[in-house]
């Protein structure tokens, strides 16, 4: 029996290109975390959210949500992949927001 086995050596240009792509991906991830961390720090350090009443918070949330919907509908033909990515991010956010809400409701103490 003659078995023809092929081994692929990944040394050389393929490995270098894969490492370059991974390095660029991690740099983009790190750069995208900078405004996120700064925004979270500003929000926590200023305490703006704690000073808002529930009605004002709801109005601000709905204004942002309808603003996103309007912007997405306005540019839907040319940037469909951006809309899909934004929809996925918002879905993940909504899942975690709902989980936190449920944990707050059912995990709270009855004092």
PDB file of N, CA and C in Angstrom:
ATOM      1  N   UNK A   1       0.832  -1.172   0.000  1.00  0.00           N
ATOM      2  CA  UNK A   1       0.000   0.000   0.000  1.00  0.00           C
ATOM      3  C   UNK A   1       0.878   1.238   0.000  1.00  0.00           C
ATOM      4  N   UNK A   2       0.524   2.081  -0.859  1.00  0.00           N
ATOM      5  CA  UNK A   2       1.272   3.318  -0.982  1.00  0.00           C
ATOM      6  C   UNK A   2       0.383   4.476  -0.537  1.00  0.00           C
ATOM      7  N   UNK A   3       0.652   4.991   0.632  1.00  0.00           N
ATOM      8  CA  UNK A   3      -0.125   6.117   1.149  1.00  0.00           C
ATOM      9  C   UNK A   3       0.600   7.416   0.835  1.00  0.00           C
ATOM     10  N   UNK A   4      -0.109   8.307   0.247  1.00  0.00           N
ATOM     11  CA  UNK A   4       0.512   9.603  -0.049  1.00  0.00           C
ATOM     12  C   UNK A   4       0.030  10.618   0.993  1.00  0.00           C
ATOM     13  N   UNK A   5       0.876  10.886   1.919  1.00  0.00           N
ATOM     14  CA  UNK A   5       0.573  11.852   2.972  1.00  0.00           C
ATOM     15  C   UNK A   5       1.261  13.167   2.652  1.00  0.00           C
ATOM     16  N   UNK A   6       0.532  14.214   2.796  1.00  0.00           N
ATOM     17  CA  UNK A   6       1.111  15.528   2.564  1.00  0.00           C
ATOM     18  C   UNK A   6       1.168  16.277   3.885  1.00  0.00           C
ATOM     19  N   UNK A   7       2.312  16.806   4.155  1.00  0.00           N
ATOM     20  CA  UNK A   7       2.441  17.634   5.354  1.00  0.00           C
ATOM     21  C   UNK A   7       2.630  19.080   4.904  1.00  0.00           C
ATOM     22  N   UNK A   8       1.955  19.954   5.587  1.00  0.00           N
ATOM     23  CA  UNK A   8       2.033  21.366   5.243  1.00  0.00           C
ATOM     24  C   UNK A   8       2.901  22.068   6.266  1.00  0.00           C
ATOM     25  N   UNK A   9       3.946  22.653   5.787  1.00  0.00           N
ATOM     26  CA  UNK A   9       4.837  23.402   6.653  1.00  0.00           C
ATOM     27  C   UNK A   9       4.357  24.847   6.700  1.00  0.00           C
ATOM     28  N   UNK A  10       3.958  25.292   7.861  1.00  0.00           N
ATOM     29  CA  UNK A  10       3.419  26.639   7.993  1.00  0.00           C
ATOM     30  C   UNK A  10       4.481  27.665   8.355  1.00  0.00           C
ATOM     31  N   UNK A  11       5.731  27.294   8.186  1.00  0.00           N
ATOM     32  CA  UNK A  11       6.770  28.281   8.430  1.00  0.00           C
ATOM     33  C   UNK A  11       6.936  29.121   7.177  1.00  0.00           C
ATOM     34  N   UNK A  12       7.271  30.338   7.379  1.00  0.00           N
ATOM     35  CA  UNK A  12       7.455  31.197   6.222  1.00  0.00           C
ATOM     36  C   UNK A  12       6.398  32.270   6.146  1.00  0.00           C
ATOM     37  N   UNK A  13       5.984  32.562   4.929  1.00  0.00           N
ATOM     38  CA  UNK A  13       5.120  33.720   4.704  1.00  0.00           C
ATOM     39  C   UNK A  13       3.714  33.528   5.260  1.00  0.00           C
ATOM     40  N   UNK A  14       3.185  32.293   5.249  1.00  0.00           N
ATOM     41  CA  UNK A  14       1.830  32.087   5.770  1.00  0.00           C
ATOM     42  C   UNK A  14       1.769  32.364   7.264  1.00  0.00           C
ATOM     43  N   UNK A  15       2.768  31.907   7.987  1.00  0.00           N
ATOM     44  CA  UNK A  15       2.796  32.136   9.429  1.00  0.00           C
ATOM     45  C   UNK A  15       2.986  33.615   9.735  1.00  0.00           C
ATOM     46  N   UNK A  16       3.844  34.265   8.989  1.00  0.00           N
ATOM     47  CA  UNK A  16       4.061  35.692   9.208  1.00  0.00           C
ATOM     48  C   UNK A  16       2.803  36.494   8.914  1.00  0.00           C
ATOM     49  N   UNK A  17       2.101  36.124   7.857  1.00  0.00           N
ATOM     50  CA  UNK A  17       0.873  36.842   7.524  1.00  0.00           C
ATOM     51  C   UNK A  17      -0.202  36.598   8.581  1.00  0.00           C
ATOM     52  N   UNK A  18      -0.314  35.360   9.053  1.00  0.00           N
ATOM     53  CA  UNK A  18      -1.303  35.061  10.091  1.00  0.00           C
ATOM     54  C   UNK A  18      -0.981  35.822  11.374  1.00  0.00           C
ATOM     55  N   UNK A  19       0.298  35.869  11.734  1.00  0.00           N
ATOM     56  CA  UNK A  19       0.689  36.613  12.934  1.00  0.00           C
ATOM     57  C   UNK A  19       0.431  38.108  12.774  1.00  0.00           C
ATOM     58  N   UNK A  20       0.636  38.635  11.567  1.00  0.00           N
ATOM     59  CA  UNK A  20       0.384  40.053  11.320  1.00  0.00           C
ATOM     60  C   UNK A  20      -1.104  40.359  11.445  1.00  0.00           C
ATOM     61  N   UNK A  21      -1.943  39.477  10.915  1.00  0.00           N
ATOM     62  CA  UNK A  21      -3.390  39.676  11.012  1.00  0.00           C
ATOM     63  C   UNK A  21      -3.842  39.618  12.469  1.00  0.00           C
ATOM     64  N   UNK A  22      -3.322  38.659  13.226  1.00  0.00           N
ATOM     65  CA  UNK A  22      -3.679  38.569  14.646  1.00  0.00           C
ATOM     66  C   UNK A  22      -3.208  39.797  15.416  1.00  0.00           C
ATOM     67  N   UNK A  23      -1.999  40.252  15.117  1.00  0.00           N
ATOM     68  CA  UNK A  23      -1.475  41.431  15.804  1.00  0.00           C
ATOM     69  C   UNK A  23      -2.336  42.657  15.496  1.00  0.00           C
ATOM     70  N   UNK A  24      -2.706  42.833  14.227  1.00  0.00           N
ATOM     71  CA  UNK A  24      -3.564  43.965  13.863  1.00  0.00           C
ATOM     72  C   UNK A  24      -4.938  43.855  14.508  1.00  0.00           C
ATOM     73  N   UNK A  25      -5.463  42.641  14.604  1.00  0.00           N
ATOM     74  CA  UNK A  25      -6.767  42.443  15.234  1.00  0.00           C
ATOM     75  C   UNK A  25      -6.724  42.825  16.708  1.00  0.00           C
ATOM     76  N   UNK A  26      -5.682  42.404  17.400  1.00  0.00           N
ATOM     77  CA  UNK A  26      -5.578  42.740  18.819  1.00  0.00           C
ATOM     78  C   UNK A  26      -5.336  44.235  19.027  1.00  0.00           C
ATOM     79  N   UNK A  27      -4.612  44.878  18.125  1.00  0.00           N
ATOM     80  CA  UNK A  27      -4.436  46.324  18.235  1.00  0.00           C
ATOM     81  C   UNK A  27      -5.759  47.049  18.038  1.00  0.00           C
ATOM     82  N   UNK A  28      -6.553  46.608  17.070  1.00  0.00           N
ATOM     83  CA  UNK A  28      -7.864  47.224  16.876  1.00  0.00           C
ATOM     84  C   UNK A  28      -8.760  47.011  18.089  1.00  0.00           C
ATOM     85  N   UNK A  29      -8.690  45.823  18.682  1.00  0.00           N
ATOM     86  CA  UNK A  29      -9.472  45.560  19.886  1.00  0.00           C
ATOM     87  C   UNK A  29      -9.033  46.477  21.024  1.00  0.00           C
ATOM     88  N   UNK A  30      -7.731  46.625  21.188  1.00  0.00           N
ATOM     89  CA  UNK A  30      -7.221  47.494  22.253  1.00  0.00           C
ATOM     90  C   UNK A  30      -7.620  48.945  22.014  1.00  0.00           C
ATOM     91  N   UNK A  31      -7.533  49.397  20.771  1.00  0.00           N
ATOM     92  CA  UNK A  31      -7.912  50.779  20.473  1.00  0.00           C
ATOM     93  C   UNK A  31      -9.401  51.020  20.654  1.00  0.00           C
ATOM     94  N   UNK A  32     -10.210  50.011  20.384  1.00  0.00           N
ATOM     95  CA  UNK A  32     -11.647  50.190  20.579  1.00  0.00           C
ATOM     96  C   UNK A  32     -12.021  50.181  22.059  1.00  0.00           C
ATOM     97  N   UNK A  33     -11.177  49.625  22.894  1.00  0.00           N
ATOM     98  CA  UNK A  33     -11.460  49.615  24.326  1.00  0.00           C
ATOM     99  C   UNK A  33     -11.137  50.951  24.993  1.00  0.00           C
ATOM    100  N   UNK A  34     -10.275  51.755  24.384  1.00  0.00           N
ATOM    101  CA  UNK A  34      -9.878  53.029  24.994  1.00  0.00           C
ATOM    102  C   UNK A  34     -11.075  53.964  25.182  1.00  0.00           C
ATOM    103  N   UNK A  35     -11.873  54.266  24.138  1.00  0.00           N
ATOM    104  CA  UNK A  35     -13.024  55.145  24.392  1.00  0.00           C
ATOM    105  C   UNK A  35     -14.069  54.508  25.295  1.00  0.00           C
ATOM    106  N   UNK A  36     -14.160  53.189  25.275  1.00  0.00           N
ATOM    107  CA  UNK A  36     -15.113  52.510  26.147  1.00  0.00           C
ATOM    108  C   UNK A  36     -14.733  52.700  27.613  1.00  0.00           C
ATOM    109  N   UNK A  37     -13.467  52.499  27.911  1.00  0.00           N
ATOM    110  CA  UNK A  37     -12.994  52.652  29.290  1.00  0.00           C
ATOM    111  C   UNK A  37     -13.089  54.115  29.724  1.00  0.00           C
ATOM    112  N   UNK A  38     -12.718  55.031  28.836  1.00  0.00           N
ATOM    113  CA  UNK A  38     -12.817  56.452  29.188  1.00  0.00           C
ATOM    114  C   UNK A  38     -14.260  56.877  29.432  1.00  0.00           C
ATOM    115  N   UNK A  39     -15.179  56.409  28.599  1.00  0.00           N
ATOM    116  CA  UNK A  39     -16.588  56.733  28.794  1.00  0.00           C
ATOM    117  C   UNK A  39     -17.130  56.165  30.087  1.00  0.00           C
ATOM    118  N   UNK A  40     -16.740  54.938  30.411  1.00  0.00           N
ATOM    119  CA  UNK A  40     -17.188  54.335  31.667  1.00  0.00           C
ATOM    120  C   UNK A  40     -16.615  55.088  32.862  1.00  0.00           C
ATOM    121  N   UNK A  41     -15.355  55.475  32.773  1.00  0.00           N
ATOM    122  CA  UNK A  41     -14.731  56.206  33.877  1.00  0.00           C
ATOM    123  C   UNK A  41     -15.399  57.562  34.085  1.00  0.00           C
ATOM    124  N   UNK A  42     -15.665  58.280  32.989  1.00  0.00           N
ATOM    125  CA  UNK A  42     -16.326  59.584  33.103  1.00  0.00           C
ATOM    126  C   UNK A  42     -17.728  59.420  33.681  1.00  0.00           C
ATOM    127  N   UNK A  43     -18.446  58.400  33.236  1.00  0.00           N
ATOM    128  CA  UNK A  43     -19.794  58.174  33.745  1.00  0.00           C
ATOM    129  C   UNK A  43     -19.819  57.852  35.226  1.00  0.00           C
ATOM    130  N   UNK A  44     -18.866  57.051  35.672  1.00  0.00           N
ATOM    131  CA  UNK A  44     -18.832  56.676  37.089  1.00  0.00           C
ATOM    132  C   UNK A  44     -18.310  57.827  37.945  1.00  0.00           C
ATOM    133  N   UNK A  45     -17.296  58.521  37.466  1.00  0.00           N
ATOM    134  CA  UNK A  45     -16.699  59.575  38.293  1.00  0.00           C
ATOM    135  C   UNK A  45     -17.593  60.805  38.414  1.00  0.00           C
ATOM    136  N   UNK A  46     -18.383  61.102  37.399  1.00  0.00           N
ATOM    137  CA  UNK A  46     -19.257  62.271  37.493  1.00  0.00           C
ATOM    138  C   UNK A  46     -20.563  61.962  38.199  1.00  0.00           C
ATOM    139  N   UNK A  47     -21.015  60.738  38.170  1.00  0.00           N
ATOM    140  CA  UNK A  47     -22.250  60.363  38.834  1.00  0.00           C
ATOM    141  C   UNK A  47     -23.479  60.962  38.189  1.00  0.00           C
ATOM    142  N   UNK A  48     -23.440  61.171  36.884  1.00  0.00           N
ATOM    143  CA  UNK A  48     -24.562  61.792  36.181  1.00  0.00           C
ATOM    144  C   UNK A  48     -25.799  60.908  36.246  1.00  0.00           C
ATOM    145  N   UNK A  49     -25.628  59.620  36.119  1.00  0.00           N
ATOM    146  CA  UNK A  49     -26.772  58.710  36.061  1.00  0.00           C
ATOM    147  C   UNK A  49     -27.514  58.669  37.388  1.00  0.00           C
ATOM    148  N   UNK A  50     -26.806  58.761  38.486  1.00  0.00           N
ATOM    149  CA  UNK A  50     -27.479  58.695  39.785  1.00  0.00           C
ATOM    150  C   UNK A  50     -28.298  59.948  40.066  1.00  0.00           C
ATOM    151  N   UNK A  51     -27.956  61.063  39.423  1.00  0.00           N
ATOM    152  CA  UNK A  51     -28.696  62.293  39.643  1.00  0.00           C
ATOM    153  C   UNK A  51     -29.931  62.434  38.774  1.00  0.00           C
ATOM    154  N   UNK A  52     -30.098  61.568  37.796  1.00  0.00           N
ATOM    155  CA  UNK A  52     -31.249  61.668  36.901  1.00  0.00           C
ATOM    156  C   UNK A  52     -32.453  60.953  37.491  1.00  0.00           C
ATOM    157  N   UNK A  53     -33.597  61.525  37.246  1.00  0.00           N
ATOM    158  CA  UNK A  53     -34.821  60.850  37.673  1.00  0.00           C
ATOM    159  C   UNK A  53     -35.138  59.740  36.678  1.00  0.00           C
ATOM    160  N   UNK A  54     -35.975  58.785  37.055  1.00  0.00           N
ATOM    161  CA  UNK A  54     -36.303  57.693  36.131  1.00  0.00           C
ATOM    162  C   UNK A  54     -36.954  58.174  34.836  1.00  0.00           C
ATOM    163  N   UNK A  55     -37.755  59.220  34.897  1.00  0.00           N
ATOM    164  CA  UNK A  55     -38.415  59.730  33.690  1.00  0.00           C
ATOM    165  C   UNK A  55     -37.382  60.323  32.737  1.00  0.00           C
ATOM    166  N   UNK A  56     -36.446  61.107  33.272  1.00  0.00           N
ATOM    167  CA  UNK A  56     -35.415  61.710  32.429  1.00  0.00           C
ATOM    168  C   UNK A  56     -34.524  60.623  31.833  1.00  0.00           C
ATOM    169  N   UNK A  57     -34.185  59.611  32.620  1.00  0.00           N
ATOM    170  CA  UNK A  57     -33.387  58.503  32.104  1.00  0.00           C
ATOM    171  C   UNK A  57     -34.105  57.792  30.971  1.00  0.00           C
ATOM    172  N   UNK A  58     -35.407  57.594  31.114  1.00  0.00           N
ATOM    173  CA  UNK A  58     -36.182  56.932  30.070  1.00  0.00           C
ATOM    174  C   UNK A  58     -36.217  57.780  28.800  1.00  0.00           C
ATOM    175  N   UNK A  59     -36.389  59.083  28.950  1.00  0.00           N
ATOM    176  CA  UNK A  59     -36.418  59.971  27.784  1.00  0.00           C
ATOM    177  C   UNK A  59     -35.065  59.969  27.074  1.00  0.00           C
ATOM    178  N   UNK A  60     -33.974  60.009  27.835  1.00  0.00           N
ATOM    179  CA  UNK A  60     -32.637  59.967  27.232  1.00  0.00           C
ATOM    180  C   UNK A  60     -32.419  58.643  26.512  1.00  0.00           C
ATOM    181  N   UNK A  61     -32.840  57.537  27.113  1.00  0.00           N
ATOM    182  CA  UNK A  61     -32.697  56.229  26.477  1.00  0.00           C
ATOM    183  C   UNK A  61     -33.479  56.165  25.174  1.00  0.00           C
ATOM    184  N   UNK A  62     -34.750  56.597  25.216  1.00  0.00           N
ATOM    185  CA  UNK A  62     -35.563  56.541  23.997  1.00  0.00           C
ATOM    186  C   UNK A  62     -35.028  57.482  22.918  1.00  0.00           C
ATOM    187  N   UNK A  63     -34.511  58.634  23.311  1.00  0.00           N
ATOM    188  CA  UNK A  63     -33.923  59.545  22.321  1.00  0.00           C
ATOM    189  C   UNK A  63     -32.726  58.886  21.642  1.00  0.00           C
ATOM    190  N   UNK A  64     -31.881  58.225  22.414  1.00  0.00           N
ATOM    191  CA  UNK A  64     -30.742  57.519  21.823  1.00  0.00           C
ATOM    192  C   UNK A  64     -31.175  56.361  20.951  1.00  0.00           C
ATOM    193  N   UNK A  65     -32.173  55.597  21.412  1.00  0.00           N
ATOM    194  CA  UNK A  65     -32.641  54.444  20.639  1.00  0.00           C
ATOM    195  C   UNK A  65     -33.265  54.882  19.322  1.00  0.00           C
ATOM    196  N   UNK A  66     -34.130  55.899  19.373  1.00  0.00           N
ATOM    197  CA  UNK A  66     -34.741  56.370  18.132  1.00  0.00           C
ATOM    198  C   UNK A  66     -33.724  57.070  17.239  1.00  0.00           C
ATOM    199  N   UNK A  67     -32.721  57.697  17.835  1.00  0.00           N
ATOM    200  CA  UNK A  67     -31.640  58.277  17.032  1.00  0.00           C
ATOM    201  C   UNK A  67     -30.877  57.207  16.278  1.00  0.00           C
ATOM    202  N   UNK A  68     -30.559  56.093  16.972  1.00  0.00           N
ATOM    203  CA  UNK A  68     -29.901  54.964  16.297  1.00  0.00           C
ATOM    204  C   UNK A  68     -30.779  54.416  15.183  1.00  0.00           C
ATOM    205  N   UNK A  69     -32.067  54.234  15.460  1.00  0.00           N
ATOM    206  CA  UNK A  69     -32.963  53.683  14.435  1.00  0.00           C
ATOM    207  C   UNK A  69     -33.055  54.602  13.228  1.00  0.00           C
ATOM    208  N   UNK A  70     -33.147  55.908  13.465  1.00  0.00           N
ATOM    209  CA  UNK A  70     -33.225  56.853  12.357  1.00  0.00           C
ATOM    210  C   UNK A  70     -31.944  56.827  11.529  1.00  0.00           C
ATOM    211  N   UNK A  71     -30.787  56.818  12.202  1.00  0.00           N
ATOM    212  CA  UNK A  71     -29.512  56.807  11.482  1.00  0.00           C
ATOM    213  C   UNK A  71     -29.333  55.519  10.687  1.00  0.00           C
ATOM    214  N   UNK A  72     -29.770  54.400  11.243  1.00  0.00           N
ATOM    215  CA  UNK A  72     -29.645  53.124  10.540  1.00  0.00           C
ATOM    216  C   UNK A  72     -30.565  53.091   9.332  1.00  0.00           C
ATOM    217  N   UNK A  73     -31.795  53.551   9.487  1.00  0.00           N
ATOM    218  CA  UNK A  73     -32.731  53.552   8.361  1.00  0.00           C
ATOM    219  C   UNK A  73     -32.299  54.517   7.264  1.00  0.00           C
ATOM    220  N   UNK A  74     -31.676  55.606   7.636  1.00  0.00           N
ATOM    221  CA  UNK A  74     -31.241  56.584   6.643  1.00  0.00           C
ATOM    222  C   UNK A  74     -30.104  56.046   5.788  1.00  0.00           C
ATOM    223  N   UNK A  75     -29.223  55.239   6.359  1.00  0.00           N
ATOM    224  CA  UNK A  75     -28.054  54.738   5.636  1.00  0.00           C
ATOM    225  C   UNK A  75     -28.135  53.246   5.377  1.00  0.00           C
ATOM    226  N   UNK A  76     -29.330  52.689   5.284  1.00  0.00           N
ATOM    227  CA  UNK A  76     -29.466  51.238   5.205  1.00  0.00           C
ATOM    228  C   UNK A  76     -28.989  50.660   3.877  1.00  0.00           C
ATOM    229  N   UNK A  77     -29.082  51.395   2.786  1.00  0.00           N
ATOM    230  CA  UNK A  77     -28.725  50.839   1.494  1.00  0.00           C
ATOM    231  C   UNK A  77     -27.238  50.679   1.289  1.00  0.00           C
ATOM    232  N   UNK A  78     -26.444  51.578   1.828  1.00  0.00           N
ATOM    233  CA  UNK A  78     -25.027  51.570   1.521  1.00  0.00           C
ATOM    234  C   UNK A  78     -24.174  50.876   2.566  1.00  0.00           C
ATOM    235  N   UNK A  79     -24.650  50.753   3.782  1.00  0.00           N
ATOM    236  CA  UNK A  79     -23.837  50.161   4.846  1.00  0.00           C
ATOM    237  C   UNK A  79     -24.622  49.075   5.552  1.00  0.00           C
ATOM    238  N   UNK A  80     -25.030  48.083   4.827  1.00  0.00           N
ATOM    239  CA  UNK A  80     -25.844  47.026   5.410  1.00  0.00           C
ATOM    240  C   UNK A  80     -25.055  46.190   6.416  1.00  0.00           C
ATOM    241  N   UNK A  81     -23.773  45.969   6.167  1.00  0.00           N
ATOM    242  CA  UNK A  81     -22.977  45.183   7.106  1.00  0.00           C
ATOM    243  C   UNK A  81     -22.784  45.924   8.419  1.00  0.00           C
ATOM    244  N   UNK A  82     -22.717  47.244   8.371  1.00  0.00           N
ATOM    245  CA  UNK A  82     -22.601  48.016   9.608  1.00  0.00           C
ATOM    246  C   UNK A  82     -23.890  47.910  10.409  1.00  0.00           C
ATOM    247  N   UNK A  83     -25.017  47.928   9.724  1.00  0.00           N
ATOM    248  CA  UNK A  83     -26.301  47.770  10.410  1.00  0.00           C
ATOM    249  C   UNK A  83     -26.400  46.403  11.070  1.00  0.00           C
ATOM    250  N   UNK A  84     -25.929  45.375  10.367  1.00  0.00           N
ATOM    251  CA  UNK A  84     -25.973  44.032  10.942  1.00  0.00           C
ATOM    252  C   UNK A  84     -25.062  43.933  12.158  1.00  0.00           C
ATOM    253  N   UNK A  85     -23.879  44.523  12.080  1.00  0.00           N
ATOM    254  CA  UNK A  85     -22.956  44.499  13.212  1.00  0.00           C
ATOM    255  C   UNK A  85     -23.534  45.262  14.396  1.00  0.00           C
ATOM    256  N   UNK A  86     -24.107  46.422  14.129  1.00  0.00           N
ATOM    257  CA  UNK A  86     -24.716  47.200  15.205  1.00  0.00           C
ATOM    258  C   UNK A  86     -25.888  46.451  15.827  1.00  0.00           C
ATOM    259  N   UNK A  87     -26.662  45.762  14.994  1.00  0.00           N
ATOM    260  CA  UNK A  87     -27.784  44.980  15.523  1.00  0.00           C
ATOM    261  C   UNK A  87     -27.283  43.867  16.435  1.00  0.00           C
ATOM    262  N   UNK A  88     -26.189  43.207  16.052  1.00  0.00           N
ATOM    263  CA  UNK A  88     -25.633  42.153  16.909  1.00  0.00           C
ATOM    264  C   UNK A  88     -25.139  42.724  18.233  1.00  0.00           C
ATOM    265  N   UNK A  89     -24.433  43.854  18.173  1.00  0.00           N
ATOM    266  CA  UNK A  89     -23.948  44.470  19.404  1.00  0.00           C
ATOM    267  C   UNK A  89     -25.105  44.867  20.315  1.00  0.00           C
ATOM    268  N   UNK A  90     -26.151  45.430  19.737  1.00  0.00           N
ATOM    269  CA  UNK A  90     -27.299  45.826  20.549  1.00  0.00           C
ATOM    270  C   UNK A  90     -28.038  44.616  21.104  1.00  0.00           C
ATOM    271  N   UNK A  91     -28.085  43.520  20.344  1.00  0.00           N
ATOM    272  CA  UNK A  91     -28.712  42.299  20.859  1.00  0.00           C
ATOM    273  C   UNK A  91     -27.947  41.748  22.052  1.00  0.00           C
ATOM    274  N   UNK A  92     -26.620  41.719  21.951  1.00  0.00           N
ATOM    275  CA  UNK A  92     -25.808  41.233  23.072  1.00  0.00           C
ATOM    276  C   UNK A  92     -25.995  42.142  24.283  1.00  0.00           C
ATOM    277  N   UNK A  93     -26.009  43.452  24.051  1.00  0.00           N
ATOM    278  CA  UNK A  93     -26.237  44.392  25.148  1.00  0.00           C
ATOM    279  C   UNK A  93     -27.592  44.151  25.805  1.00  0.00           C
ATOM    280  N   UNK A  94     -28.622  43.940  24.994  1.00  0.00           N
ATOM    281  CA  UNK A  94     -29.962  43.717  25.538  1.00  0.00           C
ATOM    282  C   UNK A  94     -30.046  42.427  26.338  1.00  0.00           C
ATOM    283  N   UNK A  95     -29.345  41.386  25.891  1.00  0.00           N
ATOM    284  CA  UNK A  95     -29.342  40.124  26.645  1.00  0.00           C
ATOM    285  C   UNK A  95     -28.744  40.348  28.026  1.00  0.00           C
ATOM    286  N   UNK A  96     -27.577  41.010  28.083  1.00  0.00           N
ATOM    287  CA  UNK A  96     -26.944  41.228  29.376  1.00  0.00           C
ATOM    288  C   UNK A  96     -27.744  42.205  30.240  1.00  0.00           C
ATOM    289  N   UNK A  97     -28.353  43.187  29.623  1.00  0.00           N
ATOM    290  CA  UNK A  97     -29.198  44.115  30.380  1.00  0.00           C
ATOM    291  C   UNK A  97     -30.384  43.381  30.994  1.00  0.00           C
ATOM    292  N   UNK A  98     -30.993  42.484  30.238  1.00  0.00           N
ATOM    293  CA  UNK A  98     -32.127  41.712  30.758  1.00  0.00           C
ATOM    294  C   UNK A  98     -31.689  40.773  31.870  1.00  0.00           C
ATOM    295  N   UNK A  99     -30.525  40.134  31.692  1.00  0.00           N
ATOM    296  CA  UNK A  99     -30.025  39.245  32.743  1.00  0.00           C
ATOM    297  C   UNK A  99     -29.744  40.017  34.027  1.00  0.00           C
ATOM    298  N   UNK A 100     -29.135  41.183  33.902  1.00  0.00           N
ATOM    299  CA  UNK A 100     -28.872  41.985  35.092  1.00  0.00           C
ATOM    300  C   UNK A 100     -30.162  42.431  35.759  1.00  0.00           C
ATOM    301  N   UNK A 101     -31.156  42.751  34.967  1.00  0.00           N
ATOM    302  CA  UNK A 101     -32.448  43.142  35.524  1.00  0.00           C
ATOM    303  C   UNK A 101     -33.086  41.983  36.277  1.00  0.00           C
ATOM    304  N   UNK A 102     -33.041  40.791  35.678  1.00  0.00           N
ATOM    305  CA  UNK A 102     -33.611  39.620  36.354  1.00  0.00           C
ATOM    306  C   UNK A 102     -32.852  39.278  37.625  1.00  0.00           C
ATOM    307  N   UNK A 103     -31.528  39.384  37.581  1.00  0.00           N
ATOM    308  CA  UNK A 103     -30.747  39.119  38.785  1.00  0.00           C
ATOM    309  C   UNK A 103     -31.060  40.144  39.873  1.00  0.00           C
ATOM    310  N   UNK A 104     -31.300  41.372  39.483  1.00  0.00           N
ATOM    311  CA  UNK A 104     -31.655  42.391  40.466  1.00  0.00           C
ATOM    312  C   UNK A 104     -33.020  42.153  41.068  1.00  0.00           C
ATOM    313  N   UNK A 105     -33.947  41.653  40.259  1.00  0.00           N
ATOM    314  CA  UNK A 105     -35.303  41.410  40.757  1.00  0.00           C
ATOM    315  C   UNK A 105     -35.336  40.190  41.662  1.00  0.00           C
ATOM    316  N   UNK A 106     -34.776  39.079  41.182  1.00  0.00           N
ATOM    317  CA  UNK A 106     -34.883  37.824  41.924  1.00  0.00           C
ATOM    318  C   UNK A 106     -33.749  37.605  42.913  1.00  0.00           C
ATOM    319  N   UNK A 107     -32.657  38.328  42.781  1.00  0.00           N
ATOM    320  CA  UNK A 107     -31.529  38.117  43.674  1.00  0.00           C
ATOM    321  C   UNK A 107     -31.450  39.115  44.801  1.00  0.00           C
ATOM    322  N   UNK A 108     -32.361  40.064  44.833  1.00  0.00           N
ATOM    323  CA  UNK A 108     -32.329  41.088  45.871  1.00  0.00           C
ATOM    324  C   UNK A 108     -32.807  40.562  47.210  1.00  0.00           C
ATOM    325  N   UNK A 109     -32.386  41.234  48.247  1.00  0.00           N
ATOM    326  CA  UNK A 109     -32.827  40.832  49.582  1.00  0.00           C
ATOM    327  C   UNK A 109     -34.184  41.456  49.877  1.00  0.00           C
ATOM    328  N   UNK A 110     -34.926  40.842  50.771  1.00  0.00           N
ATOM    329  CA  UNK A 110     -36.273  41.293  51.114  1.00  0.00           C
ATOM    330  C   UNK A 110     -36.262  42.125  52.393  1.00  0.00           C
ATOM    331  N   UNK A 111     -35.340  43.048  52.504  1.00  0.00           N
ATOM    332  CA  UNK A 111     -35.253  43.879  53.715  1.00  0.00           C
ATOM    333  C   UNK A 111     -36.285  44.964  53.715  1.00  0.00           C
TER     334      UNK A 111
END
